Amino acid sequence: MAQITDAISFESADLFYSTNGSSWTEVSGETNMVAASGFARTKGELATFDGAGPIVKVGKPGTGEVTFKAAYRENASGLYKIALDAWTNNTDLYLRWIPQATVTGKYRFTTSAGRVIEQPLPAGAANSGDIVTVDIKITVGSVTQDTVP
């Protein structure tokens, strides 16, 4: 197979959050990373007296985590404060990202209603000039993929 020429970078990604799943606020200017983990299907296996290996069956996908890394800002409209409020009040938070910017026909990924399970906290070192960041991690039941209308 010939080397591909249509790979993309994440430099132009657009990131959003919502507290209700319908009104979205862009946070691309304060975030710099998206990570996702989990969503593994449940599985069952049974080794029998006959056969060389076990019988394996899979079930429904499990939950997963989606994380946005954001600049720590002490601002009521910043993502850190929104996530902290969702953690404090145990309320829904939704995340959405579009790897190739908000362009019609490009893929976008949207979480189902999620909960901030771990309190988001800023961290850093005294000998560093790094920007203080915070990981905003939500646990969700699913992520859907569609296209930007």
PDB file of N, CA, C and O in Angstrom, residues 38-97:
ATOM      1  N   GLY A  38     -11.526   3.669  27.607  1.00  0.00           N
ATOM      2  CA  GLY A  38     -12.642   2.837  28.032  1.00  0.00           C
ATOM      3  C   GLY A  38     -13.491   2.409  26.856  1.00  0.00           C
ATOM      4  O   GLY A  38     -12.989   2.176  25.761  1.00  0.00           O
ATOM      5  N   PHE A  39     -14.783   2.331  27.080  1.00  0.00           N
ATOM      6  CA  PHE A  39     -15.775   1.946  26.083  1.00  0.00           C
ATOM      7  C   PHE A  39     -15.581   0.508  25.590  1.00  0.00           C
ATOM      8  O   PHE A  39     -16.037   0.159  24.517  1.00  0.00           O
ATOM      9  N   ALA A  40     -14.886  -0.318  26.361  1.00  0.00           N
ATOM     10  CA  ALA A  40     -14.689  -1.716  25.971  1.00  0.00           C
ATOM     11  C   ALA A  40     -15.995  -2.483  26.137  1.00  0.00           C
ATOM     12  O   ALA A  40     -16.753  -2.265  27.090  1.00  0.00           O
ATOM     13  N   ARG A  41     -16.249  -3.370  25.222  1.00  0.00           N
ATOM     14  CA  ARG A  41     -17.425  -4.232  25.347  1.00  0.00           C
ATOM     15  C   ARG A  41     -17.211  -5.212  26.492  1.00  0.00           C
ATOM     16  O   ARG A  41     -16.100  -5.682  26.708  1.00  0.00           O
ATOM     17  N   THR A  42     -18.279  -5.524  27.196  1.00  0.00           N
ATOM     18  CA  THR A  42     -18.196  -6.567  28.212  1.00  0.00           C
ATOM     19  C   THR A  42     -17.981  -7.886  27.482  1.00  0.00           C
ATOM     20  O   THR A  42     -18.353  -8.037  26.318  1.00  0.00           O
ATOM     21  N   LYS A  43     -17.358  -8.838  28.168  1.00  0.00           N
ATOM     22  CA  LYS A  43     -17.127 -10.135  27.516  1.00  0.00           C
ATOM     23  C   LYS A  43     -17.338 -11.255  28.508  1.00  0.00           C
ATOM     24  O   LYS A  43     -17.243 -11.076  29.721  1.00  0.00           O
ATOM     25  N   GLY A  44     -17.645 -12.374  27.958  1.00  0.00           N
ATOM     26  CA  GLY A  44     -17.773 -13.585  28.761  1.00  0.00           C
ATOM     27  C   GLY A  44     -17.049 -14.707  28.051  1.00  0.00           C
ATOM     28  O   GLY A  44     -16.960 -14.736  26.824  1.00  0.00           O
ATOM     29  N   GLU A  45     -16.475 -15.588  28.828  1.00  0.00           N
ATOM     30  CA  GLU A  45     -15.793 -16.734  28.222  1.00  0.00           C
ATOM     31  C   GLU A  45     -16.013 -17.971  29.076  1.00  0.00           C
ATOM     32  O   GLU A  45     -16.219 -17.884  30.278  1.00  0.00           O
ATOM     33  N   LEU A  46     -15.984 -19.101  28.403  1.00  0.00           N
ATOM     34  CA  LEU A  46     -16.186 -20.374  29.077  1.00  0.00           C
ATOM     35  C   LEU A  46     -15.274 -21.409  28.432  1.00  0.00           C
ATOM     36  O   LEU A  46     -15.374 -21.667  27.237  1.00  0.00           O
ATOM     37  N   ALA A  47     -14.399 -21.948  29.228  1.00  0.00           N
ATOM     38  CA  ALA A  47     -13.557 -23.049  28.749  1.00  0.00           C
ATOM     39  C   ALA A  47     -14.325 -24.350  28.966  1.00  0.00           C
ATOM     40  O   ALA A  47     -14.868 -24.590  30.049  1.00  0.00           O
ATOM     41  N   THR A  48     -14.401 -25.170  27.921  1.00  0.00           N
ATOM     42  CA  THR A  48     -15.106 -26.445  28.022  1.00  0.00           C
ATOM     43  C   THR A  48     -14.106 -27.597  27.957  1.00  0.00           C
ATOM     44  O   THR A  48     -12.939 -27.397  27.631  1.00  0.00           O
ATOM     45  N   PHE A  49     -14.569 -28.778  28.283  1.00  0.00           N
ATOM     46  CA  PHE A  49     -13.694 -29.946  28.251  1.00  0.00           C
ATOM     47  C   PHE A  49     -13.325 -30.345  26.823  1.00  0.00           C
ATOM     48  O   PHE A  49     -12.341 -31.027  26.599  1.00  0.00           O
ATOM     49  N   ASP A  50     -14.109 -29.890  25.864  1.00  0.00           N
ATOM     50  CA  ASP A  50     -13.833 -30.206  24.466  1.00  0.00           C
ATOM     51  C   ASP A  50     -13.412 -28.911  23.771  1.00  0.00           C
ATOM     52  O   ASP A  50     -13.858 -27.829  24.116  1.00  0.00           O
ATOM     53  N   GLY A  51     -12.562 -28.986  22.811  1.00  0.00           N
ATOM     54  CA  GLY A  51     -12.144 -27.813  22.053  1.00  0.00           C
ATOM     55  C   GLY A  51     -10.792 -27.303  22.512  1.00  0.00           C
ATOM     56  O   GLY A  51     -10.355 -27.543  23.639  1.00  0.00           O
ATOM     57  N   ALA A  52     -10.135 -26.558  21.629  1.00  0.00           N
ATOM     58  CA  ALA A  52      -8.785 -26.060  21.913  1.00  0.00           C
ATOM     59  C   ALA A  52      -8.786 -24.747  22.683  1.00  0.00           C
ATOM     60  O   ALA A  52      -7.773 -24.368  23.268  1.00  0.00           O
ATOM     61  N   GLY A  53      -9.873 -24.011  22.671  1.00  0.00           N
ATOM     62  CA  GLY A  53      -9.932 -22.720  23.353  1.00  0.00           C
ATOM     63  C   GLY A  53     -11.303 -22.468  23.917  1.00  0.00           C
ATOM     64  O   GLY A  53     -12.235 -23.251  23.720  1.00  0.00           O
ATOM     65  N   PRO A  54     -11.460 -21.374  24.629  1.00  0.00           N
ATOM     66  CA  PRO A  54     -12.747 -21.067  25.249  1.00  0.00           C
ATOM     67  C   PRO A  54     -13.771 -20.555  24.241  1.00  0.00           C
ATOM     68  O   PRO A  54     -13.425 -20.102  23.154  1.00  0.00           O
ATOM     69  N   ILE A  55     -15.019 -20.617  24.637  1.00  0.00           N
ATOM     70  CA  ILE A  55     -16.108 -19.963  23.918  1.00  0.00           C
ATOM     71  C   ILE A  55     -16.108 -18.517  24.402  1.00  0.00           C
ATOM     72  O   ILE A  55     -16.064 -18.256  25.610  1.00  0.00           O
ATOM     73  N   VAL A  56     -16.115 -17.577  23.478  1.00  0.00           N
ATOM     74  CA  VAL A  56     -16.060 -16.158  23.844  1.00  0.00           C
ATOM     75  C   VAL A  56     -17.257 -15.441  23.231  1.00  0.00           C
ATOM     76  O   VAL A  56     -17.548 -15.606  22.046  1.00  0.00           O
ATOM     77  N   LYS A  57     -17.941 -14.669  24.038  1.00  0.00           N
ATOM     78  CA  LYS A  57     -19.059 -13.838  23.583  1.00  0.00           C
ATOM     79  C   LYS A  57     -18.841 -12.420  24.108  1.00  0.00           C
ATOM     80  O   LYS A  57     -18.223 -12.220  25.150  1.00  0.00           O
ATOM     81  N   VAL A  58     -19.358 -11.441  23.362  1.00  0.00           N
ATOM     82  CA  VAL A  58     -19.237 -10.050  23.795  1.00  0.00           C
ATOM     83  C   VAL A  58     -20.619  -9.455  23.976  1.00  0.00           C
ATOM     84  O   VAL A  58     -21.585  -9.876  23.333  1.00  0.00           O
ATOM     85  N   GLY A  59     -20.689  -8.465  24.840  1.00  0.00           N
ATOM     86  CA  GLY A  59     -21.953  -7.803  25.129  1.00  0.00           C
ATOM     87  C   GLY A  59     -21.923  -6.338  24.722  1.00  0.00           C
ATOM     88  O   GLY A  59     -21.264  -5.958  23.759  1.00  0.00           O
ATOM     89  N   LYS A  60     -22.573  -5.538  25.512  1.00  0.00           N
ATOM     90  CA  LYS A  60     -22.705  -4.118  25.218  1.00  0.00           C
ATOM     91  C   LYS A  60     -21.411  -3.378  25.558  1.00  0.00           C
ATOM     92  O   LYS A  60     -20.661  -3.803  26.427  1.00  0.00           O
ATOM     93  N   PRO A  61     -21.198  -2.247  24.895  1.00  0.00           N
ATOM     94  CA  PRO A  61     -20.041  -1.420  25.262  1.00  0.00           C
ATOM     95  C   PRO A  61     -20.201  -0.893  26.685  1.00  0.00           C
ATOM     96  O   PRO A  61     -21.318  -0.605  27.128  1.00  0.00           O
ATOM     97  N   GLY A  62     -19.086  -0.747  27.364  1.00  0.00           N
ATOM     98  CA  GLY A  62     -19.100  -0.201  28.717  1.00  0.00           C
ATOM     99  C   GLY A  62     -18.933   1.313  28.702  1.00  0.00           C
ATOM    100  O   GLY A  62     -18.863   1.941  27.647  1.00  0.00           O
ATOM    101  N   THR A  63     -18.859   1.882  29.862  1.00  0.00           N
ATOM    102  CA  THR A  63     -18.656   3.326  29.984  1.00  0.00           C
ATOM    103  C   THR A  63     -17.223   3.680  29.609  1.00  0.00           C
ATOM    104  O   THR A  63     -16.369   2.810  29.462  1.00  0.00           O
ATOM    105  N   GLY A  64     -16.989   4.937  29.474  1.00  0.00           N
ATOM    106  CA  GLY A  64     -15.649   5.420  29.164  1.00  0.00           C
ATOM    107  C   GLY A  64     -15.436   6.801  29.747  1.00  0.00           C
ATOM    108  O   GLY A  64     -16.341   7.384  30.348  1.00  0.00           O
ATOM    109  N   GLU A  65     -14.230   7.283  29.570  1.00  0.00           N
ATOM    110  CA  GLU A  65     -13.873   8.616  30.050  1.00  0.00           C
ATOM    111  C   GLU A  65     -13.400   9.460  28.878  1.00  0.00           C
ATOM    112  O   GLU A  65     -12.675   8.977  28.017  1.00  0.00           O
ATOM    113  N   VAL A  66     -13.804  10.713  28.880  1.00  0.00           N
ATOM    114  CA  VAL A  66     -13.309  11.690  27.925  1.00  0.00           C
ATOM    115  C   VAL A  66     -12.718  12.836  28.729  1.00  0.00           C
ATOM    116  O   VAL A  66     -13.329  13.310  29.694  1.00  0.00           O
ATOM    117  N   THR A  67     -11.514  13.251  28.351  1.00  0.00           N
ATOM    118  CA  THR A  67     -10.792  14.288  29.081  1.00  0.00           C
ATOM    119  C   THR A  67     -10.423  15.432  28.151  1.00  0.00           C
ATOM    120  O   THR A  67      -9.905  15.201  27.057  1.00  0.00           O
ATOM    121  N   PHE A  68     -10.691  16.653  28.582  1.00  0.00           N
ATOM    122  CA  PHE A  68     -10.178  17.859  27.945  1.00  0.00           C
ATOM    123  C   PHE A  68      -9.141  18.442  28.898  1.00  0.00           C
ATOM    124  O   PHE A  68      -9.400  18.540  30.099  1.00  0.00           O
ATOM    125  N   LYS A  69      -7.985  18.813  28.402  1.00  0.00           N
ATOM    126  CA  LYS A  69      -7.009  19.555  29.215  1.00  0.00           C
ATOM    127  C   LYS A  69      -7.239  21.031  28.932  1.00  0.00           C
ATOM    128  O   LYS A  69      -7.261  21.456  27.773  1.00  0.00           O
ATOM    129  N   ALA A  70      -7.428  21.810  29.997  1.00  0.00           N
ATOM    130  CA  ALA A  70      -7.762  23.226  29.843  1.00  0.00           C
ATOM    131  C   ALA A  70      -6.830  24.086  30.684  1.00  0.00           C
ATOM    132  O   ALA A  70      -6.297  23.646  31.706  1.00  0.00           O
ATOM    133  N   ALA A  71      -6.649  25.310  30.254  1.00  0.00           N
ATOM    134  CA  ALA A  71      -5.921  26.290  31.051  1.00  0.00           C
ATOM    135  C   ALA A  71      -6.739  26.561  32.316  1.00  0.00           C
ATOM    136  O   ALA A  71      -7.961  26.697  32.254  1.00  0.00           O
ATOM    137  N   TYR A  72      -6.056  26.615  33.452  1.00  0.00           N
ATOM    138  CA  TYR A  72      -6.724  26.953  34.712  1.00  0.00           C
ATOM    139  C   TYR A  72      -6.962  28.450  34.733  1.00  0.00           C
ATOM    140  O   TYR A  72      -6.021  29.238  34.613  1.00  0.00           O
ATOM    141  N   ARG A  73      -8.222  28.828  34.832  1.00  0.00           N
ATOM    142  CA  ARG A  73      -8.579  30.243  34.912  1.00  0.00           C
ATOM    143  C   ARG A  73      -9.555  30.437  36.057  1.00  0.00           C
ATOM    144  O   ARG A  73     -10.468  29.632  36.235  1.00  0.00           O
ATOM    145  N   GLU A  74      -9.374  31.485  36.814  1.00  0.00           N
ATOM    146  CA  GLU A  74     -10.306  31.804  37.895  1.00  0.00           C
ATOM    147  C   GLU A  74     -11.337  32.788  37.346  1.00  0.00           C
ATOM    148  O   GLU A  74     -11.376  33.955  37.696  1.00  0.00           O
ATOM    149  N   ASN A  75     -12.171  32.256  36.463  1.00  0.00           N
ATOM    150  CA  ASN A  75     -13.139  33.035  35.733  1.00  0.00           C
ATOM    151  C   ASN A  75     -14.437  32.236  35.724  1.00  0.00           C
ATOM    152  O   ASN A  75     -14.435  31.048  35.403  1.00  0.00           O
ATOM    153  N   ALA A  76     -15.538  32.862  36.035  1.00  0.00           N
ATOM    154  CA  ALA A  76     -16.824  32.152  36.149  1.00  0.00           C
ATOM    155  C   ALA A  76     -17.241  31.468  34.862  1.00  0.00           C
ATOM    156  O   ALA A  76     -17.978  30.482  34.895  1.00  0.00           O
ATOM    157  N   SER A  77     -16.769  31.949  33.706  1.00  0.00           N
ATOM    158  CA  SER A  77     -17.171  31.342  32.441  1.00  0.00           C
ATOM    159  C   SER A  77     -16.132  30.353  31.916  1.00  0.00           C
ATOM    160  O   SER A  77     -16.330  29.764  30.860  1.00  0.00           O
ATOM    161  N   GLY A  78     -15.039  30.156  32.633  1.00  0.00           N
ATOM    162  CA  GLY A  78     -14.005  29.227  32.193  1.00  0.00           C
ATOM    163  C   GLY A  78     -14.429  27.777  32.371  1.00  0.00           C
ATOM    164  O   GLY A  78     -15.248  27.440  33.236  1.00  0.00           O
ATOM    165  N   LEU A  79     -13.848  26.914  31.562  1.00  0.00           N
ATOM    166  CA  LEU A  79     -14.202  25.495  31.618  1.00  0.00           C
ATOM    167  C   LEU A  79     -13.911  24.889  32.987  1.00  0.00           C
ATOM    168  O   LEU A  79     -14.665  24.040  33.465  1.00  0.00           O
ATOM    169  N   TYR A  80     -12.822  25.317  33.643  1.00  0.00           N
ATOM    170  CA  TYR A  80     -12.525  24.802  34.981  1.00  0.00           C
ATOM    171  C   TYR A  80     -13.706  25.037  35.923  1.00  0.00           C
ATOM    172  O   TYR A  80     -14.146  24.129  36.626  1.00  0.00           O
ATOM    173  N   LYS A  81     -14.235  26.257  35.942  1.00  0.00           N
ATOM    174  CA  LYS A  81     -15.336  26.590  36.853  1.00  0.00           C
ATOM    175  C   LYS A  81     -16.606  25.832  36.486  1.00  0.00           C
ATOM    176  O   LYS A  81     -17.338  25.354  37.358  1.00  0.00           O
ATOM    177  N   ILE A  82     -16.862  25.680  35.194  1.00  0.00           N
ATOM    178  CA  ILE A  82     -18.038  24.929  34.744  1.00  0.00           C
ATOM    179  C   ILE A  82     -17.933  23.477  35.218  1.00  0.00           C
ATOM    180  O   ILE A  82     -18.893  22.899  35.738  1.00  0.00           O
ATOM    181  N   ALA A  83     -16.742  22.878  35.044  1.00  0.00           N
ATOM    182  CA  ALA A  83     -16.535  21.484  35.461  1.00  0.00           C
ATOM    183  C   ALA A  83     -16.582  21.339  36.975  1.00  0.00           C
ATOM    184  O   ALA A  83     -17.127  20.365  37.494  1.00  0.00           O
ATOM    185  N   LEU A  84     -16.003  22.299  37.691  1.00  0.00           N
ATOM    186  CA  LEU A  84     -16.047  22.243  39.154  1.00  0.00           C
ATOM    187  C   LEU A  84     -17.489  22.328  39.651  1.00  0.00           C
ATOM    188  O   LEU A  84     -17.887  21.584  40.554  1.00  0.00           O
ATOM    189  N   ASP A  85     -18.289  23.185  39.044  1.00  0.00           N
ATOM    190  CA  ASP A  85     -19.707  23.283  39.414  1.00  0.00           C
ATOM    191  C   ASP A  85     -20.436  21.967  39.131  1.00  0.00           C
ATOM    192  O   ASP A  85     -21.251  21.518  39.936  1.00  0.00           O
ATOM    193  N   ALA A  86     -20.139  21.347  37.994  1.00  0.00           N
ATOM    194  CA  ALA A  86     -20.777  20.059  37.668  1.00  0.00           C
ATOM    195  C   ALA A  86     -20.368  18.993  38.675  1.00  0.00           C
ATOM    196  O   ALA A  86     -21.185  18.154  39.069  1.00  0.00           O
ATOM    197  N   TRP A  87     -19.101  19.008  39.113  1.00  0.00           N
ATOM    198  CA  TRP A  87     -18.640  18.047  40.121  1.00  0.00           C
ATOM    199  C   TRP A  87     -19.307  18.333  41.466  1.00  0.00           C
ATOM    200  O   TRP A  87     -19.822  17.425  42.123  1.00  0.00           O
ATOM    201  N   THR A  88     -19.312  19.600  41.892  1.00  0.00           N
ATOM    202  CA  THR A  88     -19.874  19.992  43.184  1.00  0.00           C
ATOM    203  C   THR A  88     -21.360  19.666  43.273  1.00  0.00           C
ATOM    204  O   THR A  88     -21.842  19.141  44.276  1.00  0.00           O
ATOM    205  N   ASN A  89     -22.089  19.938  42.194  1.00  0.00           N
ATOM    206  CA  ASN A  89     -23.546  19.761  42.187  1.00  0.00           C
ATOM    207  C   ASN A  89     -24.003  18.423  41.627  1.00  0.00           C
ATOM    208  O   ASN A  89     -25.209  18.174  41.565  1.00  0.00           O
ATOM    209  N   ASN A  90     -23.043  17.594  41.187  1.00  0.00           N
ATOM    210  CA  ASN A  90     -23.344  16.282  40.606  1.00  0.00           C
ATOM    211  C   ASN A  90     -24.353  16.424  39.464  1.00  0.00           C
ATOM    212  O   ASN A  90     -25.385  15.767  39.428  1.00  0.00           O
ATOM    213  N   THR A  91     -24.019  17.319  38.518  1.00  0.00           N
ATOM    214  CA  THR A  91     -24.898  17.580  37.381  1.00  0.00           C
ATOM    215  C   THR A  91     -24.212  17.177  36.075  1.00  0.00           C
ATOM    216  O   THR A  91     -23.007  16.958  36.025  1.00  0.00           O
ATOM    217  N   ASP A  92     -24.994  17.110  35.014  1.00  0.00           N
ATOM    218  CA  ASP A  92     -24.499  16.664  33.711  1.00  0.00           C
ATOM    219  C   ASP A  92     -23.520  17.653  33.090  1.00  0.00           C
ATOM    220  O   ASP A  92     -23.645  18.868  33.257  1.00  0.00           O
ATOM    221  N   LEU A  93     -22.579  17.077  32.338  1.00  0.00           N
ATOM    222  CA  LEU A  93     -21.678  17.853  31.499  1.00  0.00           C
ATOM    223  C   LEU A  93     -21.478  17.050  30.220  1.00  0.00           C
ATOM    224  O   LEU A  93     -21.294  15.823  30.276  1.00  0.00           O
ATOM    225  N   TYR A  94     -21.562  17.696  29.093  1.00  0.00           N
ATOM    226  CA  TYR A  94     -21.367  17.066  27.789  1.00  0.00           C
ATOM    227  C   TYR A  94     -20.129  17.682  27.148  1.00  0.00           C
ATOM    228  O   TYR A  94     -19.873  18.880  27.318  1.00  0.00           O
ATOM    229  N   LEU A  95     -19.381  16.892  26.387  1.00  0.00           N
ATOM    230  CA  LEU A  95     -18.230  17.396  25.658  1.00  0.00           C
ATOM    231  C   LEU A  95     -18.377  17.048  24.182  1.00  0.00           C
ATOM    232  O   LEU A  95     -18.944  16.018  23.831  1.00  0.00           O
ATOM    233  N   ARG A  96     -17.848  17.917  23.339  1.00  0.00           N
ATOM    234  CA  ARG A  96     -17.894  17.705  21.883  1.00  0.00           C
ATOM    235  C   ARG A  96     -16.580  18.193  21.292  1.00  0.00           C
ATOM    236  O   ARG A  96     -16.050  19.211  21.717  1.00  0.00           O
ATOM    237  N   TRP A  97     -16.070  17.463  20.303  1.00  0.00           N
ATOM    238  CA  TRP A  97     -14.876  17.916  19.604  1.00  0.00           C
ATOM    239  C   TRP A  97     -14.973  17.592  18.127  1.00  0.00           C
ATOM    240  O   TRP A  97     -15.573  16.611  17.718  1.00  0.00           O
TER     241      TRP A  97
END
